[in-house]
Coordinates of C-alpha atoms (C1' of nucleotides) in Angstrom, one line a residue:
Chain A
M242 CA 33.4 -32.6 13.0
Q243 CA 36.5 -30.3 12.9
G244 CA 35.4 -27.6 15.9
A245 CA 34.8 -30.6 18.5
A246 CA 37.8 -32.4 17.6
R247 CA 40.0 -29.4 17.9
Q248 CA 38.9 -28.8 21.6
S249 CA 40.1 -31.9 22.9
L250 CA 43.7 -30.9 21.3
T251 CA 44.5 -28.2 24.2
E252 CA 41.5 -26.8 26.4
R253 CA 42.6 -23.3 26.7
A254 CA 40.4 -22.2 29.3
S255 CA 39.8 -18.7 27.7
G256 CA 39.3 -19.2 24.0
A257 CA 38.1 -15.8 24.1
D258 CA 39.7 -15.3 20.5
P259 CA 36.8 -12.9 18.8
S260 CA 38.5 -12.6 15.4
L261 CA 39.3 -16.4 14.9
D262 CA 36.9 -18.7 13.4
G263 CA 37.5 -21.9 14.7
K264 CA 37.9 -23.6 11.3
G265 CA 41.1 -25.5 10.4
P266 CA 44.4 -25.4 12.1
L267 CA 45.3 -22.1 14.0
F268 CA 48.1 -20.9 11.9
G269 CA 45.2 -20.9 9.1
Q270 CA 42.6 -19.2 11.3
I271 CA 45.6 -16.3 12.1
K272 CA 46.9 -15.9 8.5
R273 CA 42.9 -15.5 7.8
A274 CA 42.2 -13.2 10.5
V275 CA 45.5 -11.1 9.5
A276 CA 45.0 -10.8 5.9
G277 CA 41.2 -10.2 6.7
Q278 CA 42.5 -7.1 8.4
I279 CA 44.8 -6.1 5.4
L280 CA 42.2 -6.9 2.5
R281 CA 39.5 -5.2 4.3
G282 CA 41.6 -2.3 4.6
R283 CA 41.6 -2.3 8.2
W284 CA 45.5 -2.3 8.5
Q285 CA 47.0 -0.1 5.9
A286 CA 49.8 -0.5 3.7
G287 CA 52.9 0.4 5.1
E288 CA 51.8 0.1 8.8
R289 CA 53.5 -1.8 11.2
L290 CA 51.9 -5.1 12.5
P291 CA 52.1 -6.0 16.3
N292 CA 55.1 -8.0 17.4
E293 CA 54.9 -12.1 17.1
E294 CA 54.8 -11.6 21.0
Q295 CA 51.8 -9.2 21.2
L296 CA 50.2 -11.4 18.4
S297 CA 50.7 -14.3 20.0
S298 CA 49.2 -13.4 23.5
L299 CA 46.1 -11.2 21.5
Y300 CA 45.2 -14.6 19.8
G301 CA 46.1 -16.9 22.4
V302 CA 48.4 -19.1 20.8
S303 CA 52.2 -19.6 20.9
R304 CA 54.6 -17.6 19.3
Q305 CA 55.5 -20.4 16.7
T306 CA 52.1 -20.7 16.0
V307 CA 51.9 -17.1 14.9
H308 CA 55.2 -16.9 13.2
K309 CA 54.5 -19.7 10.9
A310 CA 51.2 -17.8 9.8
I311 CA 52.7 -14.5 9.4
A312 CA 56.0 -15.9 7.7
L313 CA 53.5 -17.8 5.1
L314 CA 51.6 -14.4 4.5
A315 CA 55.2 -12.5 4.2
R316 CA 55.9 -15.3 1.7
E317 CA 52.5 -14.8 -0.1
G318 CA 53.5 -11.1 -0.2
F319 CA 50.9 -9.5 1.7
L320 CA 53.7 -8.7 4.6
V321 CA 57.5 -7.2 4.5
R322 CA 59.3 -8.7 7.4
R323 CA 62.6 -6.9 8.7
R324 CA 64.3 -8.3 11.8
R325 CA 64.2 -6.0 14.8
A326 CA 62.5 -3.1 12.4
G327 CA 59.1 -5.4 12.8
T328 CA 56.3 -6.4 10.2
F329 CA 55.0 -4.2 7.9
V330 CA 51.7 -4.5 5.4
A331 CA 53.4 -4.5 2.0
S332 CA 52.9 -1.3 0.0
V333 CA 52.9 -2.7 -3.3
R334 CA 51.9 -6.3 -4.2
N335 CA 54.3 -7.6 -6.6
D336 CA 51.6 -9.1 -8.1
R337 CA 51.5 -11.8 -11.2
F338 CA 49.3 -12.7 -14.1
A339 CA 49.6 -16.3 -14.1
L340 CA 49.1 -18.1 -17.0
P341 CA 49.1 -22.0 -17.2
I342 CA 51.7 -23.4 -19.6
E343 CA 49.5 -26.1 -21.5
D344 CA 50.0 -28.2 -24.5
I345 CA 47.8 -26.5 -27.0
G346 CA 46.4 -30.2 -28.1
D347 CA 45.3 -30.3 -24.6
V348 CA 43.4 -26.9 -24.9
I349 CA 42.0 -27.8 -27.9
A350 CA 40.7 -31.1 -26.6
R351 CA 38.9 -29.7 -23.7
S352 CA 37.2 -27.1 -25.6
G353 CA 35.9 -30.0 -27.7
G354 CA 37.6 -29.5 -30.8
V355 CA 39.3 -32.5 -32.9
Y356 CA 43.4 -31.6 -32.4
E357 CA 45.6 -32.7 -35.4
F358 CA 49.0 -31.3 -36.0
R359 CA 51.4 -31.3 -39.2
I360 CA 55.3 -31.3 -39.2
L361 CA 55.9 -28.9 -42.1
D362 CA 59.7 -29.1 -41.6
R363 CA 62.3 -30.9 -40.0
K364 CA 66.0 -30.7 -40.1
T365 CA 69.2 -30.8 -38.1
L366 CA 71.8 -28.1 -38.0
R367 CA 74.4 -26.1 -36.0
N368 CA 73.8 -23.2 -34.5
G369 CA 75.4 -20.2 -36.5
E370 CA 75.0 -22.0 -39.8
A371 CA 71.3 -20.7 -41.1
I372 CA 69.8 -19.5 -37.8
R373 CA 71.5 -18.2 -34.6
W374 CA 70.0 -19.2 -31.4
P375 CA 72.2 -16.3 -29.3
D376 CA 71.7 -18.1 -25.9
V377 CA 73.3 -21.5 -27.4
P378 CA 77.5 -21.8 -28.3
D379 CA 77.7 -21.5 -31.8
G380 CA 78.2 -24.9 -33.4
T381 CA 76.0 -26.7 -31.2
P382 CA 73.2 -29.2 -33.1
L383 CA 69.9 -28.0 -33.0
L384 CA 67.2 -29.8 -34.4
S385 CA 64.8 -27.4 -36.0
L386 CA 61.1 -28.1 -36.4
E387 CA 58.0 -26.0 -38.2
C388 CA 55.0 -27.3 -37.0
L389 CA 51.2 -26.7 -37.7
H390 CA 48.3 -27.4 -35.1
L391 CA 44.9 -27.7 -36.5
S392 CA 41.4 -27.4 -34.5
D393 CA 38.8 -29.3 -36.2
G394 CA 41.0 -29.3 -39.6
A395 CA 41.4 -25.2 -39.4
P396 CA 44.7 -24.1 -39.0
I397 CA 45.1 -22.1 -35.4
Q398 CA 48.8 -22.0 -34.7
F399 CA 52.3 -22.2 -36.2
E400 CA 55.5 -23.1 -34.1
R401 CA 58.8 -22.9 -34.9
R402 CA 60.8 -24.7 -32.7
L403 CA 64.6 -25.0 -32.1
V404 CA 65.7 -28.1 -29.7
N405 CA 69.4 -28.2 -28.3
L406 CA 70.6 -31.8 -29.2
D407 CA 73.2 -31.7 -26.5
A408 CA 70.8 -31.3 -23.9
V409 CA 68.2 -33.8 -25.3
P410 CA 69.9 -35.9 -27.8
E411 CA 66.9 -38.3 -27.4
V412 CA 64.9 -36.2 -29.9
A413 CA 66.9 -36.8 -32.6
D414 CA 65.1 -40.5 -32.7
E415 CA 61.9 -39.3 -32.1
P416 CA 59.5 -39.5 -35.3
F417 CA 56.6 -37.1 -34.1
D418 CA 54.4 -39.1 -36.1
S419 CA 51.6 -39.6 -33.2
V420 CA 53.0 -37.3 -30.5
A421 CA 53.5 -33.7 -31.2
P422 CA 56.8 -32.0 -30.4
S423 CA 55.5 -29.6 -27.6
R424 CA 54.0 -32.5 -25.7
W425 CA 57.0 -34.8 -26.0
L426 CA 59.5 -32.2 -24.7
V427 CA 56.9 -31.5 -21.8
N428 CA 56.5 -35.2 -21.1
Q429 CA 60.3 -36.0 -21.7
V430 CA 62.5 -32.8 -20.3
P431 CA 62.0 -31.3 -17.2
W432 CA 62.9 -27.5 -17.1
S433 CA 63.7 -25.5 -14.4
S434 CA 62.8 -21.8 -15.9
A435 CA 61.0 -20.5 -18.7
E436 CA 61.0 -17.1 -20.3
H437 CA 58.0 -15.7 -22.1
T438 CA 57.5 -12.9 -24.5
V439 CA 54.4 -12.1 -25.9
K440 CA 53.3 -9.6 -28.3
A441 CA 51.0 -8.8 -31.2
V442 CA 52.2 -8.8 -34.8
N443 CA 50.7 -8.8 -38.2
A444 CA 50.8 -12.0 -40.3
A445 CA 53.3 -12.2 -43.1
A446 CA 52.5 -13.5 -46.3
D447 CA 53.8 -16.9 -45.7
I448 CA 52.5 -17.4 -42.4
A449 CA 49.2 -16.0 -43.3
A450 CA 48.9 -18.7 -45.9
L451 CA 49.5 -21.4 -43.6
L452 CA 47.0 -20.4 -41.1
G453 CA 44.4 -19.5 -43.9
V454 CA 44.2 -15.8 -43.2
E455 CA 44.5 -12.7 -45.3
P456 CA 47.9 -11.1 -44.7
G457 CA 48.2 -8.7 -42.0
T458 CA 45.8 -10.5 -39.7
A459 CA 47.0 -9.9 -36.6
C460 CA 48.5 -12.9 -34.6
L461 CA 49.6 -13.6 -31.1
S462 CA 53.3 -14.1 -31.1
I463 CA 54.4 -16.0 -28.2
R464 CA 58.2 -16.8 -27.7
R465 CA 59.2 -19.0 -24.6
Q466 CA 62.6 -20.4 -24.0
T467 CA 63.1 -23.4 -21.2
V468 CA 66.2 -23.6 -19.6
H469 CA 66.9 -26.4 -17.4
L470 CA 70.6 -27.3 -15.2
N471 CA 72.0 -24.3 -17.0
R472 CA 71.3 -25.5 -20.5
S473 CA 68.6 -24.0 -23.0
I474 CA 66.5 -26.8 -23.7
T475 CA 64.0 -25.3 -26.4
L476 CA 63.3 -22.0 -27.9
V477 CA 60.0 -22.0 -29.6
H478 CA 57.6 -19.2 -31.3
F479 CA 54.2 -19.7 -31.7
L480 CA 52.2 -17.7 -33.8
S481 CA 48.2 -17.7 -33.5
V482 CA 45.3 -16.3 -34.7
G483 CA 44.2 -13.7 -32.6
E484 CA 40.6 -14.6 -33.6
R485 CA 40.9 -18.0 -32.8
F486 CA 43.4 -17.8 -30.1
S487 CA 44.0 -15.8 -26.7
L488 CA 45.5 -16.6 -23.4
S489 CA 43.5 -16.3 -20.1
G490 CA 44.3 -16.7 -17.0
S491 CA 43.4 -15.7 -13.2
S492 CA 45.6 -14.5 -10.4
I493 CA 43.6 -15.6 -7.0
T494 CA 45.5 -15.1 -3.7
D495 CA 45.6 -18.0 -1.6
S496 CA 44.4 -16.0 1.5
A497 CA 41.9 -14.2 -0.5
T498 CA 40.3 -18.0 -1.6
E499 CA 40.3 -18.9 1.9
L500 CA 38.3 -16.0 3.1
N501 CA 36.2 -16.2 0.3
L502 CA 36.4 -12.5 -0.5
Chain B
M101 CA 46.6 -45.3 -7.2
Q102 CA 50.3 -45.2 -9.2
G103 CA 50.5 -49.0 -8.6
A104 CA 54.1 -50.0 -9.6
A105 CA 56.6 -47.2 -9.3
R106 CA 57.0 -47.1 -5.5
Q107 CA 59.9 -48.4 -4.5
S108 CA 61.8 -47.3 -1.6
L109 CA 64.5 -44.7 -2.3
T110 CA 66.2 -45.3 0.9
E111 CA 68.7 -47.6 -0.5
R112 CA 69.3 -45.4 -3.5
A113 CA 69.8 -42.6 -1.3
S114 CA 72.6 -44.3 0.2
G115 CA 74.7 -44.5 -3.3
A116 CA 73.7 -40.9 -3.8
D117 CA 75.9 -38.9 -1.7
P118 CA 73.4 -36.6 0.5
S119 CA 75.7 -34.1 1.6
L120 CA 74.3 -30.7 2.4
D121 CA 76.1 -27.8 1.1
G122 CA 76.2 -25.7 4.3
K123 CA 75.1 -22.7 2.9
G124 CA 72.2 -21.1 4.6
P125 CA 69.5 -22.6 6.7
L126 CA 69.2 -26.2 7.1
F127 CA 65.9 -26.4 5.6
G128 CA 67.3 -24.4 2.7
Q129 CA 69.9 -27.0 2.4
I130 CA 67.1 -29.9 2.7
K131 CA 65.1 -28.3 0.0
R132 CA 67.8 -27.9 -2.3
A133 CA 69.2 -31.4 -1.9
V134 CA 65.7 -32.9 -2.4
A135 CA 64.8 -30.8 -5.1
G136 CA 68.2 -31.4 -6.7
Q137 CA 67.3 -34.9 -6.7
I138 CA 64.0 -34.7 -8.6
L139 CA 65.3 -31.9 -11.2
R140 CA 68.6 -34.0 -12.0
G141 CA 66.0 -36.7 -12.7
R142 CA 67.3 -38.9 -10.0
W143 CA 64.0 -39.3 -8.0
Q144 CA 61.3 -39.8 -11.1
A145 CA 57.6 -38.6 -11.2
G146 CA 55.7 -40.8 -9.0
E147 CA 58.4 -42.2 -6.7
R148 CA 58.3 -42.5 -3.1
L149 CA 60.3 -40.9 -0.6
P150 CA 62.0 -41.8 2.3
N151 CA 59.5 -40.7 5.1
E152 CA 60.5 -37.8 7.4
E153 CA 62.0 -40.0 9.9
Q154 CA 64.6 -41.7 7.2
L155 CA 65.4 -38.4 5.9
S156 CA 66.2 -36.6 9.5
S157 CA 68.8 -39.8 10.2
L158 CA 69.9 -39.6 6.6
Y159 CA 70.7 -35.9 6.9
G160 CA 71.4 -35.6 10.3
V161 CA 68.7 -33.2 11.3
S162 CA 65.6 -33.2 13.2
R163 CA 62.4 -34.5 11.8
Q164 CA 60.6 -30.5 11.9
T165 CA 63.6 -29.2 9.9
V166 CA 63.1 -32.4 7.4
H167 CA 59.2 -31.4 7.9
K168 CA 59.9 -27.7 7.0
A169 CA 61.8 -28.3 3.9
I170 CA 59.2 -31.1 2.8
A171 CA 56.1 -29.2 3.4
L172 CA 57.7 -26.3 1.7
L173 CA 58.4 -28.5 -1.3
A174 CA 55.1 -29.9 -1.7
R175 CA 53.6 -26.1 -1.4
E176 CA 55.8 -25.3 -4.5
G177 CA 54.4 -28.3 -6.1
F178 CA 57.4 -30.8 -6.6
L179 CA 55.8 -33.3 -4.1
V180 CA 52.5 -34.5 -3.0
R181 CA 52.0 -35.8 0.3
R182 CA 49.5 -38.2 1.6
R183 CA 49.2 -39.0 5.3
R184 CA 50.0 -42.9 6.1
A185 CA 50.6 -43.0 2.3
G186 CA 54.0 -41.0 2.2
T187 CA 55.4 -38.4 0.1
F188 CA 55.7 -38.5 -3.4
V189 CA 57.6 -36.9 -6.5
A190 CA 54.5 -34.9 -8.3
S191 CA 54.0 -36.2 -11.7
V192 CA 52.8 -33.0 -13.1
R193 CA 54.0 -29.7 -12.2
N194 CA 51.1 -27.3 -13.0
D195 CA 53.6 -24.7 -14.0
R196 CA 52.4 -21.0 -14.3
F197 CA 53.9 -18.4 -16.7
A198 CA 53.7 -15.4 -14.5
L199 CA 53.7 -11.9 -15.8
P200 CA 54.0 -9.1 -13.4
I201 CA 51.0 -6.5 -12.9
E202 CA 52.5 -3.4 -13.4
D203 CA 51.6 0.4 -13.8
I204 CA 52.2 1.3 -17.3
G205 CA 53.7 4.5 -16.5
D206 CA 56.7 2.6 -14.1
V207 CA 57.4 0.4 -17.1
I208 CA 57.9 3.4 -19.2
A209 CA 59.6 5.3 -16.7
R210 CA 61.6 2.4 -16.2
S211 CA 62.6 2.0 -19.6
G212 CA 63.9 5.8 -19.7
G213 CA 60.7 7.5 -21.3
V214 CA 59.0 10.6 -20.5
Y215 CA 55.3 9.1 -19.4
E216 CA 51.7 11.1 -20.2
F217 CA 48.6 10.0 -20.1
R218 CA 45.2 11.8 -21.4
I219 CA 41.8 11.6 -20.3
L220 CA 39.8 11.2 -23.4
D221 CA 36.3 10.7 -21.7
R222 CA 34.7 10.4 -18.6
K223 CA 31.4 9.6 -17.9
T224 CA 29.0 8.3 -15.1
L225 CA 26.1 5.7 -15.9
R226 CA 24.4 2.9 -15.0
N227 CA 25.1 -0.5 -15.9
G228 CA 23.1 -1.7 -18.9
E229 CA 22.3 1.9 -20.6
A230 CA 24.8 2.0 -23.3
I231 CA 27.1 -0.4 -22.0
R232 CA 26.7 -3.5 -20.0
W233 CA 29.1 -5.4 -17.7
P234 CA 27.9 -8.9 -17.6
D235 CA 29.2 -9.5 -14.0
V236 CA 27.8 -6.5 -12.4
P237 CA 24.0 -6.0 -11.4
D238 CA 22.0 -3.6 -14.0
G239 CA 21.7 -0.5 -12.8
T240 CA 24.7 -0.3 -10.6
P241 CA 26.5 3.3 -11.3
L242 CA 29.6 3.0 -13.7
L243 CA 32.3 5.4 -14.1
S244 CA 33.7 5.4 -17.8
L245 CA 37.0 6.2 -18.5
E246 CA 38.6 6.4 -21.8
C247 CA 42.4 7.3 -21.4
L248 CA 45.3 7.3 -23.9
H249 CA 49.2 6.3 -22.3
L250 CA 52.0 8.1 -24.0
S251 CA 55.6 7.5 -24.2
D252 CA 57.7 10.6 -25.0
G253 CA 54.8 12.0 -26.4
A254 CA 54.0 8.9 -28.6
P255 CA 50.8 7.2 -28.0
I256 CA 51.6 3.5 -26.8
Q257 CA 48.5 2.4 -25.0
F258 CA 44.5 3.1 -25.0
E259 CA 42.8 2.3 -22.0
R260 CA 38.9 1.7 -21.6
R261 CA 37.8 1.2 -18.2
L262 CA 34.7 0.7 -16.2
V263 CA 34.9 1.5 -12.4
N264 CA 31.8 0.0 -10.2
L265 CA 30.9 2.9 -8.2
D266 CA 29.1 1.0 -5.8
A267 CA 32.2 -0.7 -4.6
V268 CA 34.6 2.5 -5.0
P269 CA 32.5 5.6 -4.2
E270 CA 35.7 7.8 -3.7
V271 CA 36.8 7.5 -7.5
A272 CA 33.6 10.0 -8.6
D273 CA 35.7 12.9 -6.7
E274 CA 38.8 12.1 -8.2
P275 CA 39.6 14.3 -11.1
F276 CA 42.7 12.4 -12.3
D277 CA 44.8 15.1 -13.4
S278 CA 47.9 14.2 -12.1
V279 CA 47.4 10.6 -11.2
A280 CA 46.4 8.3 -14.1
P281 CA 43.4 6.0 -12.9
S282 CA 45.2 2.7 -13.1
R283 CA 47.8 3.8 -10.5
W284 CA 45.2 5.6 -8.5
L285 CA 43.2 2.4 -8.3
V286 CA 46.4 0.3 -7.9
N287 CA 47.1 2.6 -4.8
Q288 CA 43.7 3.0 -3.4
V289 CA 41.8 -0.4 -3.6
P290 CA 43.2 -3.4 -2.6
W291 CA 42.1 -6.2 -4.7
S292 CA 42.0 -10.0 -4.3
S293 CA 41.7 -11.7 -7.5
A294 CA 41.7 -10.6 -11.3
E295 CA 41.2 -12.2 -14.4
H296 CA 43.1 -11.6 -17.5
T297 CA 42.9 -12.4 -21.1
V298 CA 45.3 -11.6 -23.8
K299 CA 44.6 -11.5 -27.7
A300 CA 45.8 -10.0 -30.5
V301 CA 43.2 -8.0 -33.0
N302 CA 43.7 -5.5 -35.8
A303 CA 43.3 -2.0 -34.9
A304 CA 40.3 -0.5 -35.7
A305 CA 40.2 3.1 -37.6
D306 CA 39.2 5.0 -34.5
I307 CA 41.8 3.2 -32.7
A308 CA 44.2 3.4 -35.3
A309 CA 43.9 7.2 -35.2
L310 CA 44.2 7.7 -31.9
L311 CA 47.3 5.4 -31.5
G312 CA 48.8 6.9 -34.6
V313 CA 49.0 4.0 -36.7
E314 CA 47.4 2.7 -39.7
P315 CA 44.2 0.7 -39.4
G316 CA 44.7 -2.7 -39.1
T317 CA 48.1 -2.5 -37.4
A318 CA 48.0 -5.6 -35.0
C319 CA 47.4 -4.6 -31.3
L320 CA 47.8 -6.4 -28.2
S321 CA 44.5 -6.6 -26.2
I322 CA 44.5 -6.8 -22.4
R323 CA 41.1 -7.3 -20.7
R324 CA 41.5 -7.5 -17.0
Q325 CA 38.7 -7.7 -14.3
T326 CA 39.6 -7.2 -10.7
V327 CA 37.4 -8.3 -7.8
H328 CA 37.5 -7.5 -4.2
L329 CA 35.3 -8.9 -1.6
N330 CA 33.3 -10.5 -3.7
R331 CA 32.5 -7.5 -5.7
S332 CA 34.0 -6.5 -9.5
I333 CA 36.1 -3.6 -8.9
T334 CA 36.9 -2.6 -12.4
L335 CA 37.1 -3.7 -15.5
V336 CA 39.6 -2.7 -18.1
H337 CA 40.7 -3.3 -22.0
F338 CA 44.0 -2.2 -22.7
L339 CA 44.8 -1.6 -26.6
S340 CA 48.9 -1.2 -27.2
V341 CA 50.7 -1.1 -30.4
G342 CA 52.3 -4.6 -31.2
E343 CA 55.3 -3.1 -32.2
R344 CA 55.7 -0.6 -29.0
F345 CA 54.9 -2.9 -26.4
S346 CA 55.0 -6.5 -25.5
L347 CA 54.6 -8.4 -22.4
S348 CA 57.5 -10.5 -20.6
G349 CA 57.7 -12.5 -18.0
S350 CA 59.9 -15.7 -16.6
S351 CA 58.6 -18.3 -14.5
I352 CA 61.3 -19.8 -12.0
T353 CA 61.0 -22.3 -9.8
D354 CA 62.3 -21.0 -6.4
S355 CA 64.3 -24.4 -5.9
A356 CA 65.6 -23.7 -9.2
T357 CA 66.9 -20.4 -8.2
E358 CA 68.2 -21.4 -5.4
L359 CA 70.0 -24.3 -6.9
N360 CA 71.2 -22.3 -10.0
L361 CA 70.0 -24.9 -12.3
Chain C
dC227 C1' 34.8 -63.7 -0.5
dG228 C1' 33.5 -59.3 0.9
dG229 C1' 32.6 -55.8 4.3
dC230 C1' 33.8 -54.2 8.9
dT231 C1' 37.2 -52.8 12.2
dG232 C1' 41.3 -51.8 15.0
dA233 C1' 46.1 -51.3 14.6
dT234 C1' 49.5 -49.0 12.4
dT235 C1' 52.2 -46.0 10.0
dA236 C1' 53.2 -41.5 8.1
dT237 C1' 52.1 -36.8 7.8
dG238 C1' 50.0 -32.4 10.2
dT239 C1' 49.6 -29.2 14.3
dA240 C1' 50.8 -27.2 18.3
dC241 C1' 53.5 -25.6 22.2
dA242 C1' 58.1 -24.9 24.8
dT243 C1' 62.7 -23.8 24.4
dA244 C1' 67.0 -21.8 23.1
dC245 C1' 70.3 -19.5 20.4
dA246 C1' 71.2 -16.8 16.1
dT247 C1' 70.7 -12.8 13.3
dT248 C1' 70.3 -7.6 12.6
dA249 C1' 68.7 -3.6 11.9
dT250 C1' 67.5 0.0 14.7
dC251 C1' 68.0 3.3 18.8
dG252 C1' 70.7 5.5 21.9
dT253 C1' 74.5 6.9 23.9
dC254 C1' 79.4 8.0 24.5
dG255 C1' 83.2 10.4 23.1
dC256 C1' 85.3 13.4 20.1
Chain D
dG156 C1' 76.6 17.8 15.8
dC157 C1' 78.6 13.4 14.4
dG158 C1' 80.3 9.0 14.1
dA159 C1' 81.4 4.7 16.4
dC160 C1' 79.6 1.2 18.9
dG161 C1' 77.2 -1.6 22.0
dA162 C1' 72.3 -2.6 24.3
dT163 C1' 68.3 -4.4 22.4
dA164 C1' 64.3 -5.6 20.0
dA165 C1' 62.5 -8.0 16.8
dT166 C1' 62.8 -11.9 13.4
dG167 C1' 64.6 -16.3 12.1
dT168 C1' 66.3 -21.3 12.8
dA169 C1' 66.7 -25.7 15.4
dT170 C1' 65.6 -29.0 18.4
dG171 C1' 62.6 -31.8 21.3
dT172 C1' 58.2 -33.3 22.7
dA173 C1' 53.6 -34.8 22.3
dC174 C1' 49.5 -35.7 20.0
dA175 C1' 46.0 -35.2 16.1
dT176 C1' 44.6 -37.1 11.5
dA177 C1' 44.0 -39.7 7.9
dA178 C1' 44.9 -43.7 4.8
dT179 C1' 46.5 -48.0 4.7
dC180 C1' 46.8 -52.5 5.8
dA181 C1' 45.6 -57.2 7.9
dG182 C1' 42.8 -59.6 10.1
dC183 C1' 38.4 -60.9 11.7
dC184 C1' 34.0 -62.5 11.3
dG185 C1' 30.0 -63.0 8.5

DNA sequence: CGGCTGATTATGTACATACATTATCGTCGC
DNA sequence: GCGACGATAATGTATGTACATAATCAGCCG
């Protein structure tokens, strides 16, 4: 269906482009062709590609189309481009391990468990009084929450959270009797950047008691700070029993997906 | 689909001053302007944007330039576009927590430590003999490695690795006396996708002895499988002392970075 | 009423052209 | 030899134009 319709676009007489597969838009075909050369190792790291002019005559398309394909590949990290110097195969792909940011309730529900949460503690205070959140000015009103997440009745994650009441004043009126704080915040407050730290810790006695495990049990500790409009929104610390909780994710380059590599 | 909330933003936009900031390329200014409206909450999730024609006259640029800006924002997940229907503010940003995939030697070197590694064990075997790697056919020749990474002489990470010798036969001849396996593989073999699992475990006695900690110490466990050209390349399991090692990263949307939000 | 169908509309792709931006390279002058 | 400097070659941006594609909408007809 695609192939036939495409020919009517511009009946290019030659069409002798052995490397293009004829599927989908031209710029996508170019992307696949070039990414294929790289992923299959034919164009080695650091090598210089033909320039846009050469590629355009090689593939029989206009420079704009080549430019779009190559610029996208550069944006995806396969290529590095320097004016006047040319286009090079990226020597190091600065790949990233991507983990989805999900509400734990969703995760539990999806895995078939029954999700519950309990608010263990809730108070408002000012920064610097009992707790200091370094990235927020002293004296800023904060909401402090402690919360336990359960799957099928078993404690699975302990959450300690600070919310900047200057940035999100509405949260003060929210009872959190049906919606968990994390979900409420995700739905309510957009964020523009988040920082995470993940480490492993041995459970202290009080946390262990809450989570129903022996003191010293390995727990995954996730600290997340969310920022929006130059203001810190929330600082949250999750502690989860190692046995019952893990993070997982995959990194797949778009081009690899297209190529079925 | 989203029944009610499709009011045109054209009139509202006349109230909001669409002035561009004049910094950098036009399409980038448009991106910032539009992303700003969304991130500041002026254009709500599900709302419909003015079409490219309207935006182009609103900002006084050509449709192509608007198209480029909007298409990029759509690619970044801020917008959803449907032909004939229009462009809508994405209701859910499927945000991801990105962790860099780095060689531990680099990490240690950057933090000023002296990096060393020791190969503790090396053997070749066939899949299914002593070990089974589920994603690889039984009988496939494998290289099995155990390796310890040290920072300033102190053990910091234990690595157990399987390499598919059908996919990377050259690895059989590599002595790994100066280059660590992870670095060798990163430089040698491109990969197109990787899967990770992160959890916390209590160190078993033998691992604890290797890492020089008490048995039961919380360790971060990272499992990574790398795939290329539809073949599994390597399966590696890292165990690091929680005290001495953590993962950290940040997720920042490109547009937010540009906006300094 | 309900389904088919064709017109309409918004996005998507492609090409041509022009000019801007910048490293790089080679040459000139010292 | 070495530094300044301009020519040059590559990518980057912007616009115009044309047509393709897809989904919606309205109206027609059964």
